[in-house]
Coordinates of C-alpha atoms in Angstrom, one line a residue:
X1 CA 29.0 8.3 -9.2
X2 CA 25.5 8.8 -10.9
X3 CA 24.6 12.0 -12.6
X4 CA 21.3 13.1 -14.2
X5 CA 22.9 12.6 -17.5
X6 CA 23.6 8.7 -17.4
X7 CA 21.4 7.2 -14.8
X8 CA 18.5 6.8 -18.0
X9 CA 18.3 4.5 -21.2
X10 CA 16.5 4.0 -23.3
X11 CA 17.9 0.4 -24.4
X12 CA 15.5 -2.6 -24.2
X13 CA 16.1 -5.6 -22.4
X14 CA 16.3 -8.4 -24.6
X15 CA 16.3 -6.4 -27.3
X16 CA 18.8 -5.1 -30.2
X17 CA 16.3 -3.1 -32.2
X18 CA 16.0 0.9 -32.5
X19 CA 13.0 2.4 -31.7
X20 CA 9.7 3.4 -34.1
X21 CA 9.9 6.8 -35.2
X22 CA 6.0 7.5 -34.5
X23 CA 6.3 6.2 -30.7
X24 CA 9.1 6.9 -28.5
X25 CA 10.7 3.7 -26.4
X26 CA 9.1 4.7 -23.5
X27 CA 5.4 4.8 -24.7
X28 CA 6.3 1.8 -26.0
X29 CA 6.6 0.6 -22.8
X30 CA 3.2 2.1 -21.9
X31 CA 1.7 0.4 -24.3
X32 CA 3.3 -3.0 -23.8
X33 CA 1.8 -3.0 -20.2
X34 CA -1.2 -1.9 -21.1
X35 CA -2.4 -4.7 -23.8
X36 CA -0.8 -7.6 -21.6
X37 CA -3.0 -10.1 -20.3
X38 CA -0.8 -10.0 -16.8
X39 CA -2.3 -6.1 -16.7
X40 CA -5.8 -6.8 -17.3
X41 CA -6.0 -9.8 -15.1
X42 CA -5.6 -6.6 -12.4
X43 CA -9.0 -5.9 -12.6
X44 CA -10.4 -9.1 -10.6
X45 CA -7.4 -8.6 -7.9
X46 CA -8.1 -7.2 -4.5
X47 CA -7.0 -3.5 -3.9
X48 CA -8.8 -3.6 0.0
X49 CA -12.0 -4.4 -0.1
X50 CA -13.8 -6.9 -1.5
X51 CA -15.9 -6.3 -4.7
X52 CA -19.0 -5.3 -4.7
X53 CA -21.6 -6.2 -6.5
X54 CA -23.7 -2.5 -5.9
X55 CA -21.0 -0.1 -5.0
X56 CA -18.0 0.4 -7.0
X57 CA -14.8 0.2 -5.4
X58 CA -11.2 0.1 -6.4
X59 CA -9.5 -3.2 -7.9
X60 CA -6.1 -3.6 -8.7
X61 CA -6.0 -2.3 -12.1
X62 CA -8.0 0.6 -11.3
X63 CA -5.6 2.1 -8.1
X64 CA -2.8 0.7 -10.9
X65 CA -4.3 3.6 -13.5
X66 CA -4.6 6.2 -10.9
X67 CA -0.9 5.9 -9.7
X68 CA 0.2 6.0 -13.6
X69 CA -1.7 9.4 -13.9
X70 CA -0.3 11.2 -10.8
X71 CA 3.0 9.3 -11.7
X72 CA 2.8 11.0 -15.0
X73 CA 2.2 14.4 -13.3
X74 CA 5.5 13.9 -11.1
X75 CA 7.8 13.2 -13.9
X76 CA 6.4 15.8 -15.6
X77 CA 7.2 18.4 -13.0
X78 CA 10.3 16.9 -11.6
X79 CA 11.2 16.3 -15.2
X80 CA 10.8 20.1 -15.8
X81 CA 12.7 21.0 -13.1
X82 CA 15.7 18.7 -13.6
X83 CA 15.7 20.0 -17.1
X84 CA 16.8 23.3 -16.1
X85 CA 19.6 22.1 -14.0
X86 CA 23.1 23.3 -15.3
X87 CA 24.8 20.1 -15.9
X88 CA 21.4 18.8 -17.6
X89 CA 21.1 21.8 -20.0
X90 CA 24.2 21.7 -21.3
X91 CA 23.0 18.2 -22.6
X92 CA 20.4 18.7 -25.5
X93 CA 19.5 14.6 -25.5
X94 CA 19.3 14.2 -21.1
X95 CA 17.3 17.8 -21.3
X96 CA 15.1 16.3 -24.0
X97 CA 14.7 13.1 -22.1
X98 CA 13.7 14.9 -18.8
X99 CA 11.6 17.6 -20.2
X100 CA 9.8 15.0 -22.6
X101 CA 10.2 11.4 -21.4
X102 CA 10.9 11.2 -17.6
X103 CA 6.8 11.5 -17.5
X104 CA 6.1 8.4 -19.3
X105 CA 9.2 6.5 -17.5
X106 CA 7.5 7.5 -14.0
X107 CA 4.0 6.4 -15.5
X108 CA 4.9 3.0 -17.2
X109 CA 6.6 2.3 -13.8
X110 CA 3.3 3.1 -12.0
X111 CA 1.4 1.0 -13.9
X112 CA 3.2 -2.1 -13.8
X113 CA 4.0 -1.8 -9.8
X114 CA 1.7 -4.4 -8.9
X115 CA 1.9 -6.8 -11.6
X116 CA 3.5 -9.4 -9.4
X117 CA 0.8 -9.4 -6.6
X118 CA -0.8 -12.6 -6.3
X119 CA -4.5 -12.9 -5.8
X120 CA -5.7 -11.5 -2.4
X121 CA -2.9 -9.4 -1.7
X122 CA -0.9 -9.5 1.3
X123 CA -2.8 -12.8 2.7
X124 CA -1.7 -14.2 -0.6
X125 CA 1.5 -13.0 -0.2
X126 CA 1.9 -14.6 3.1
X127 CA 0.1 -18.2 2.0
X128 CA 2.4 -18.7 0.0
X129 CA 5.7 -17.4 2.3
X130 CA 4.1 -19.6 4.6
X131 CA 3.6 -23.0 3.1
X132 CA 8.0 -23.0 3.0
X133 CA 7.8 -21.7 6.4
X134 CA 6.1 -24.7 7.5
X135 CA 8.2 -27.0 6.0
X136 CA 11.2 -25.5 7.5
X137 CA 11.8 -28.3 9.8
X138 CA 11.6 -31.1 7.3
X139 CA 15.1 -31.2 6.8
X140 CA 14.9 -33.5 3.4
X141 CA 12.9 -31.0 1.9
X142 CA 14.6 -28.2 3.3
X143 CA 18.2 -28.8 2.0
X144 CA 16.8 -29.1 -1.3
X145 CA 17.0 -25.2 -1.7
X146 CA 20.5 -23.0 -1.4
X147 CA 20.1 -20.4 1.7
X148 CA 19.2 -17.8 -0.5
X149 CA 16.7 -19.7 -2.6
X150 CA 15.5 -20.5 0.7
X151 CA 14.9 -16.8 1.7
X152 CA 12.8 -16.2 -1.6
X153 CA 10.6 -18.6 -0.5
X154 CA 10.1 -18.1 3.0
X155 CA 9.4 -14.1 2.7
X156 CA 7.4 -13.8 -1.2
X157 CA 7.2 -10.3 -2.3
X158 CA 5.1 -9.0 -4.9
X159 CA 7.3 -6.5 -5.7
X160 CA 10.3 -9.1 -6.8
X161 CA 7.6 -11.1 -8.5
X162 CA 7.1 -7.5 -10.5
X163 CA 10.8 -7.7 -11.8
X164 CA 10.7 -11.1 -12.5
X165 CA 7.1 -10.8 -15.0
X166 CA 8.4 -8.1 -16.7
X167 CA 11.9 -9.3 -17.3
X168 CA 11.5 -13.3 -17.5
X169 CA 11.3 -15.1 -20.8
X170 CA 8.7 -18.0 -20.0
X171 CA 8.3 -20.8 -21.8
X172 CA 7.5 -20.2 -26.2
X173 CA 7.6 -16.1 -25.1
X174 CA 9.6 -13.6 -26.5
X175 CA 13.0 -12.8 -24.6
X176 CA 13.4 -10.2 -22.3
X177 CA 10.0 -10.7 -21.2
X178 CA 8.0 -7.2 -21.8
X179 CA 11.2 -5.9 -23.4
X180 CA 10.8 -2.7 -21.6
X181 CA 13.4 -0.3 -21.3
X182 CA 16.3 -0.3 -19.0
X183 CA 14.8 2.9 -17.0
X184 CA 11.6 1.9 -16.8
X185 CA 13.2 -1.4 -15.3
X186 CA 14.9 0.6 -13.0
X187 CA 11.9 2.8 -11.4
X188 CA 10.0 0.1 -10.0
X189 CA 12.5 -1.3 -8.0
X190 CA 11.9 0.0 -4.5
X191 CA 14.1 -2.4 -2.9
X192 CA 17.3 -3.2 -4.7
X193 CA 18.4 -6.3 -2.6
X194 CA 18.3 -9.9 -2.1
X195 CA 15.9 -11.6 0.2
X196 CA 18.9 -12.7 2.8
X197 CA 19.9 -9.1 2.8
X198 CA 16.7 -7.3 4.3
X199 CA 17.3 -5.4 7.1
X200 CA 14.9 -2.8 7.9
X201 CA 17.6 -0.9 10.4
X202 CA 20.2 -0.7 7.1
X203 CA 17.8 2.0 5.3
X204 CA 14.6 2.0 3.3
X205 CA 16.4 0.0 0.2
X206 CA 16.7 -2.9 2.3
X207 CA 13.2 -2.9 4.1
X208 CA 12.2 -5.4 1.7
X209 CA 13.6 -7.3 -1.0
X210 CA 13.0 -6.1 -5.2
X211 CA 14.3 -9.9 -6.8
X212 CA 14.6 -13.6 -6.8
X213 CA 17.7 -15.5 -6.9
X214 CA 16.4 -15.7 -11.0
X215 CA 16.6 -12.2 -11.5
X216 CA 20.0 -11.4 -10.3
X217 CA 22.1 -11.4 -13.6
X218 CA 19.3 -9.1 -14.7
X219 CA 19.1 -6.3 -11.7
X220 CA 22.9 -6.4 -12.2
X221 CA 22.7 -5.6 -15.7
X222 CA 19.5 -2.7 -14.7
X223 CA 22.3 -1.3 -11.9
X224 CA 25.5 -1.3 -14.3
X225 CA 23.6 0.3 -17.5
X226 CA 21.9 2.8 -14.8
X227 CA 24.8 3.3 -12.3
X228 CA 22.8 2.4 -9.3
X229 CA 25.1 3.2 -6.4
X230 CA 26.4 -0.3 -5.1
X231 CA 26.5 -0.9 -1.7
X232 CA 27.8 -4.4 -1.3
X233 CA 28.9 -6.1 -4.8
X234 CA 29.1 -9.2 -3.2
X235 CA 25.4 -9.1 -1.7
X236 CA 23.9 -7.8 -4.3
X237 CA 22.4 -4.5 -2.9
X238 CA 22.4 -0.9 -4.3
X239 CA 21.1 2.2 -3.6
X240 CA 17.5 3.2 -5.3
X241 CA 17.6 4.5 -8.4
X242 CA 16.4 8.6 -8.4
X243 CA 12.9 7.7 -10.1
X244 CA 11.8 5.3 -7.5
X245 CA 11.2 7.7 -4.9
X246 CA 9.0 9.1 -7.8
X247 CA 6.7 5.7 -7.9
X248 CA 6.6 5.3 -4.4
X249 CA 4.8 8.8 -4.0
X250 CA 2.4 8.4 -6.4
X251 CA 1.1 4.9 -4.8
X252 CA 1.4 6.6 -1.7
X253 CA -0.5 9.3 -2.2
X254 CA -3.2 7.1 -3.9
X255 CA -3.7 4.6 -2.0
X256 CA -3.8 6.9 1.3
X257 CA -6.9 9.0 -0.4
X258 CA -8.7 6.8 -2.7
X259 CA -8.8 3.8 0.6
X260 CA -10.7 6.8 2.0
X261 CA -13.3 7.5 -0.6
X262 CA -13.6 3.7 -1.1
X263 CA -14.6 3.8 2.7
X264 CA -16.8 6.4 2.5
X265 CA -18.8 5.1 -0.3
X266 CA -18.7 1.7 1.5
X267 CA -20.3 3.9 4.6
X268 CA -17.2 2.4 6.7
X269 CA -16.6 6.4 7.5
X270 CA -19.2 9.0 7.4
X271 CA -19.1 12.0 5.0
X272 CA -18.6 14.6 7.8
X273 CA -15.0 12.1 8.6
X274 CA -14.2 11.9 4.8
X275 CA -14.7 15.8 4.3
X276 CA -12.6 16.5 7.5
X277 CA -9.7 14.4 6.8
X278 CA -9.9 15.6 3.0
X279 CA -10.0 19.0 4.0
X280 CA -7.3 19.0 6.2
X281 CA -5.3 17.7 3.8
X282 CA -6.2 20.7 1.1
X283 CA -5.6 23.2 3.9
X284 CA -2.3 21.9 4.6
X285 CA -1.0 23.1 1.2
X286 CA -0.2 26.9 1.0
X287 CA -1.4 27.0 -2.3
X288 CA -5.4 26.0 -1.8
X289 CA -8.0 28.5 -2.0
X290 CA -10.2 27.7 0.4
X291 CA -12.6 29.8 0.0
X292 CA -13.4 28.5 -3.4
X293 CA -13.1 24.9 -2.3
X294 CA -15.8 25.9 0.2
X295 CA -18.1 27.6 -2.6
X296 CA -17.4 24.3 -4.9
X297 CA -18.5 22.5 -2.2
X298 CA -21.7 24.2 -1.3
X299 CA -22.4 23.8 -5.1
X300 CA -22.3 20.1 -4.4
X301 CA -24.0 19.7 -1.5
X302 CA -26.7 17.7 -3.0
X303 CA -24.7 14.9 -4.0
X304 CA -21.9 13.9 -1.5
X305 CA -20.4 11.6 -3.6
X306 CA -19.4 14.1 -6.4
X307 CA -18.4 16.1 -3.1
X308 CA -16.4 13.5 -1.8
X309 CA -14.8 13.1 -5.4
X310 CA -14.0 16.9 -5.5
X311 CA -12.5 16.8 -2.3
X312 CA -10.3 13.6 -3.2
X313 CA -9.0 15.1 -6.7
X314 CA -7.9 18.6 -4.7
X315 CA -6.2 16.5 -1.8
X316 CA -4.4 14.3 -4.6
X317 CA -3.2 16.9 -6.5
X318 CA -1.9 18.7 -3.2
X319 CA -0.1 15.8 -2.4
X320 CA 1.5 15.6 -5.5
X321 CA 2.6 19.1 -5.8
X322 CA 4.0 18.9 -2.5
X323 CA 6.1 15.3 -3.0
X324 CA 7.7 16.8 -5.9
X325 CA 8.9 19.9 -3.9
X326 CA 10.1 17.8 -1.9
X327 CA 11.9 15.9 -4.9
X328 CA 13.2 19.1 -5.7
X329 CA 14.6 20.6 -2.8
X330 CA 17.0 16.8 -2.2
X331 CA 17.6 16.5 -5.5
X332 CA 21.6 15.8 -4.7
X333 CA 20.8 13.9 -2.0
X334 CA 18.3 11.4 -4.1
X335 CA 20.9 11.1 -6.5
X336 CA 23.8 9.9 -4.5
X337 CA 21.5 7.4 -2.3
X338 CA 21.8 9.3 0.5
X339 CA 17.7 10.1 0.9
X340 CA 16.3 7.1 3.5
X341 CA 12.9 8.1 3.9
X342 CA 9.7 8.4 0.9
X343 CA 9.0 11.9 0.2
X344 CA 5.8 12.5 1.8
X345 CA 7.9 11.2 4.8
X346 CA 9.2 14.6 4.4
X347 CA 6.1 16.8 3.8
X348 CA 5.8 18.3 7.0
X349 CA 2.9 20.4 6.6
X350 CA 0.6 17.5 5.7
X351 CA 2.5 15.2 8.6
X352 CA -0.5 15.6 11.0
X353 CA -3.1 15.0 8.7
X354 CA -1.6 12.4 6.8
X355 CA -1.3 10.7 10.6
X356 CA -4.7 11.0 11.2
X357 CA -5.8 9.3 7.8
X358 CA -3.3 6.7 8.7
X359 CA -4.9 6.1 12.0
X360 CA -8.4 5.6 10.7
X361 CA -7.7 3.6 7.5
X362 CA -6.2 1.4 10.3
X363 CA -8.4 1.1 12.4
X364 CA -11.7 1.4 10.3
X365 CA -10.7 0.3 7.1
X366 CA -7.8 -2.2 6.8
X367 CA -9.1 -4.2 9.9
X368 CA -13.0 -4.1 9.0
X369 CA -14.6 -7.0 9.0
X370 CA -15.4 -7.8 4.9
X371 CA -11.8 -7.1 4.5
X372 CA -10.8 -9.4 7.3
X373 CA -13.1 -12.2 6.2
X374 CA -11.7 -11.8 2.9
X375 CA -8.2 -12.1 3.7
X376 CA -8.6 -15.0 5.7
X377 CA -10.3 -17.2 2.8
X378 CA -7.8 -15.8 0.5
X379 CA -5.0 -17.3 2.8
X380 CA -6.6 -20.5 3.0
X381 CA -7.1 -20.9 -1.3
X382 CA -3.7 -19.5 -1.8
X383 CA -2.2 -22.5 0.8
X384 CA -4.2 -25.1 -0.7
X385 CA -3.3 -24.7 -4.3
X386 CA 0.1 -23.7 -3.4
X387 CA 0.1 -27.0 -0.9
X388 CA -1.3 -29.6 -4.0
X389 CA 1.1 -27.9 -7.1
X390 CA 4.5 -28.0 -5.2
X391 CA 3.7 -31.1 -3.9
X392 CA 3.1 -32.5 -7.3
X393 CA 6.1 -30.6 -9.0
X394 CA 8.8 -32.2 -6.6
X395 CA 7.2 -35.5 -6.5
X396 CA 9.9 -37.5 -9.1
X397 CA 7.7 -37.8 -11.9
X398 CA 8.1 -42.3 -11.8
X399 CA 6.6 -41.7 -8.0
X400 CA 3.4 -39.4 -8.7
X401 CA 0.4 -40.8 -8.4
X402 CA -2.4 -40.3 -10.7
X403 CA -3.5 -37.2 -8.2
X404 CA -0.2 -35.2 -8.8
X405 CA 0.3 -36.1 -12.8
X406 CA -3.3 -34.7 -13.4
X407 CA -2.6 -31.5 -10.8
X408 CA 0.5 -31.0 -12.8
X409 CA -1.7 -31.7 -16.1
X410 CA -3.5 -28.5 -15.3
X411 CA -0.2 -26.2 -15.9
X412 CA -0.1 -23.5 -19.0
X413 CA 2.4 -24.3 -21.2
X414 CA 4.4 -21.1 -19.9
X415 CA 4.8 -22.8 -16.4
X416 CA 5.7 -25.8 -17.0
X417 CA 9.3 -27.5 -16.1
X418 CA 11.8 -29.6 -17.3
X419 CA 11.8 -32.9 -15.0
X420 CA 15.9 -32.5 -14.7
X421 CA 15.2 -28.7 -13.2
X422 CA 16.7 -28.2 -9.8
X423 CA 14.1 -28.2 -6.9
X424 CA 13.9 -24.5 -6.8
X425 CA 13.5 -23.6 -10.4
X426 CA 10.3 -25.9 -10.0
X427 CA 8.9 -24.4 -7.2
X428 CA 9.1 -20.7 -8.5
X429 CA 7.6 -22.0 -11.6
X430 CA 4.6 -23.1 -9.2
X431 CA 4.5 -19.7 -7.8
X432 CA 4.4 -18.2 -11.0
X433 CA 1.1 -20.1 -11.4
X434 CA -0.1 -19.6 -8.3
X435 CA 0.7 -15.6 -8.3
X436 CA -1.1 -14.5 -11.6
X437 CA -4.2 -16.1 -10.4
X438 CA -6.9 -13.5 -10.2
X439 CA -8.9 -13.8 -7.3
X440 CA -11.7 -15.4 -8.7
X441 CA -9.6 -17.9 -11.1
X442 CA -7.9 -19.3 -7.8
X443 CA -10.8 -19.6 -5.5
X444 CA -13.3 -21.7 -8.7
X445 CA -9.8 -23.9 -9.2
X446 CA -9.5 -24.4 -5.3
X447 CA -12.7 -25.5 -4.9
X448 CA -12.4 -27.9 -7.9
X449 CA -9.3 -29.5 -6.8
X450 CA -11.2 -29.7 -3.4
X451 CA -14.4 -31.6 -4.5
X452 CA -15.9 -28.4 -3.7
X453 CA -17.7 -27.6 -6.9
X454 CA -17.4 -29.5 -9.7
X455 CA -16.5 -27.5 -13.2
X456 CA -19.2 -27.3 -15.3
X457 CA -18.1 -28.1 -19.2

């Protein structure tokens, strides 16, 4: 059974070597996410709406470094807190850890939670789930993959795709991928399961899936050196681990507020909307002073958007305060697995409100019309280059024609295959490809391989 005092590490996958004095291993990991080129290739993915080119809205990379800083503020309470605990105090290095270091855990984990969403978002996500579905009936091609290869491909998830960035050694990189630390590892995996093992009814673990069939010996190794609670060895599934429900809330909480003020500033919802919903959501916490919210805000009258902006940092930080109460007061229950809902699932005061912001982003925002359009052409780029590169890949290279070898030709060094790989380890090397396309990267090479534009030299 897990305690607060073993289910952290600071060991480093793929890695042997102790740390650097003048930075601990987890800003190390910070910093290691922060000067990749899968992180910066956030800022020209999709968060909701498309970009701009007059009004500044969120990307990927942006909504990624807003989670890290109210991720940071959760570990740093819930880290406090922990600290204090009996069994915890009477261990100087797990007090140090959670007084000092749960913070940047929780923050390295927010920033790397999207790394494995492909261009467009969801609509990408389901291209390229849908290209396999397709071929489901061509029983050649379809007995080419194991069952549970088979679920991979039919159901891609960005959040598997996460795991296997950060922990895969691609071709000439370093092993271990990012070399991150074991606890870092372990906080960004919301769903700690196999694709053939969703099931939505068996708890929130299991409503998705957090790996490939290529990941497995790794999340087993994350689990073990963690003591992730297993729930079936032979399926592969476990419990989360504490510090997920951690990462969850902070996207949570972003995402539900900053979709609003993107809105807003996008005059999809009106400012007397934005300051209702924003309001309620400050009121809800016991703690607000609302009469000096309402002074700040007369102060600011003049310009809604600093308004707006006000209103949006006092509703995060409400939020926040009130998932790590909520952290707090199930501790025991987070720890042994038992906890099946997120935490704001469990902020009651804010349910109603929360519900009503739900209800409009909906409604308004998720199903408005530039977001809509946008999804659509990103599922039809994200089919066609997924379409042409597995074609090519599982083509036996004396049978491709001229089409496929120069399709194929296009590959980084990093993705390409050995000929005598099995038919899966090809196709998720396609994916790979495919999946840390930014947006505009995969609609110029769509349109190239299309005849649509030719590329200028």
């Amino acid at each position: 059974m897990p305690t607060w005092n073993t289910c952290f590490s600071n060991e480093r996958l793929g890695s042997d070597q102790t740390h650097n004095p003048e930075r601990t291993d987890y800003e190390r990991d910070w910093d290691r996410l922060i000067f990749s080129s899968a992180f910066r290739r956030l800022q020209n993915k999709t968060q909701v709406f498309p970009l701009p080119e007059e009004v500044f809205v969120h990307n990927r990379l942006t909504h990624s470094l807003e989670v890290a800083s109210v991720g940071r503020s959760l570990g740093q309470m819930v880290g406090e807190w922990i600290a204090t605990t009996d069994a915890v105090q009477s261990d100087s290095h797990a007090a140090d850890f959670y007084r000092h270091h749960l913070k940047s855990v929780i923050a390295s984990a927010c920033l790397a939670h999207d790394l494995g969403n492909p261009a467009f978002g969801h609509s990408g996500e389901e291209a390229i789930s849908k290209f396999f579905i397709d071929k489901e009936a061509d029983s050649d091609f379809r007995r080419l993959f194991s069952d549970e290869q088979w679920a991979d491909l039919v159901s891609f998830e960005g959040n598997a795709n996460a795991l296997r960035i950060l922990t895969r050694q691609f071709n000439g990189r370093m092993k271990g991928g990012f070399g991150l630390t074991i606890s870092t590892l372990g906080a960004i995996i919301k769903y700690p399961c196999p694709a053939i093992a969703r099931n939505k009814k068996a708890g929130i673990h299991r409503k998705k899936y957090g790996f490939f069939q290529t990941e497995v010996d790794t999340i087993r190794h994350i689990a073990n050196r963690l003591e992730m609670i297993p729930e079936d060895d032979s399926q592969n599934i476990w419990k989360r681990h504490p510090f997920v429900f951690l990462v969850e809330a902070a996207d949570d909480i972003c995402y539900t507020i900053i979709d609003l003020e993107d809105a807003h500033r996008l005059n999809i919802v009106t400012t007397d909307e934005a300051v209702d919903l924003l309001k309620g959501v400050i009121e809800a916490d016991p703690n607000s002073n609302m009469d000096r919210v309402n002074r700040v805000l007369a102060d600011l009258a003049e310009d809604v958007n600093e308004m707006i902006g006000y209103l949006r940092a006092k509703a995060i930080s409400a939020l926040t305060n009130a998932a790590a109460q909520v952290f707090v007061e199930h501790a025991d229950e987070i720890l042994h697995g038992e906890f099946n809902v997120g935490l704001l699932d469990r902020a009651s005061a804010f349910e109603e409100v929360l519900k009503r912001i739900q209800k409009i982003s909906v409604q308004r925002i998720y199903n408005h019309h530039s977001v809509i359009k946008i999804e659509l052409a990103g599922f039809r780029v994200m089919s066609g280059l997924i379409e042409d590169l597995v074609e090519a890949a599982l083509t036996p290279s004396e049978k491709r024609n001229t089409r496929q070898k120069k399709t194929l030709h296009l590959l980084p060094a990093q993705y390409r295959f050995k000929e005598s790989a099995s038919a899966y380890e090809k196709v998720m090397h396609m994916i790979d490809y495919v999946s840390g396309m930014t947006d505009l990267y995969a609609l110029k090479l769509y349109k190239n391989l299309r005849g649509i534009e030719v590329p200028v030299i």
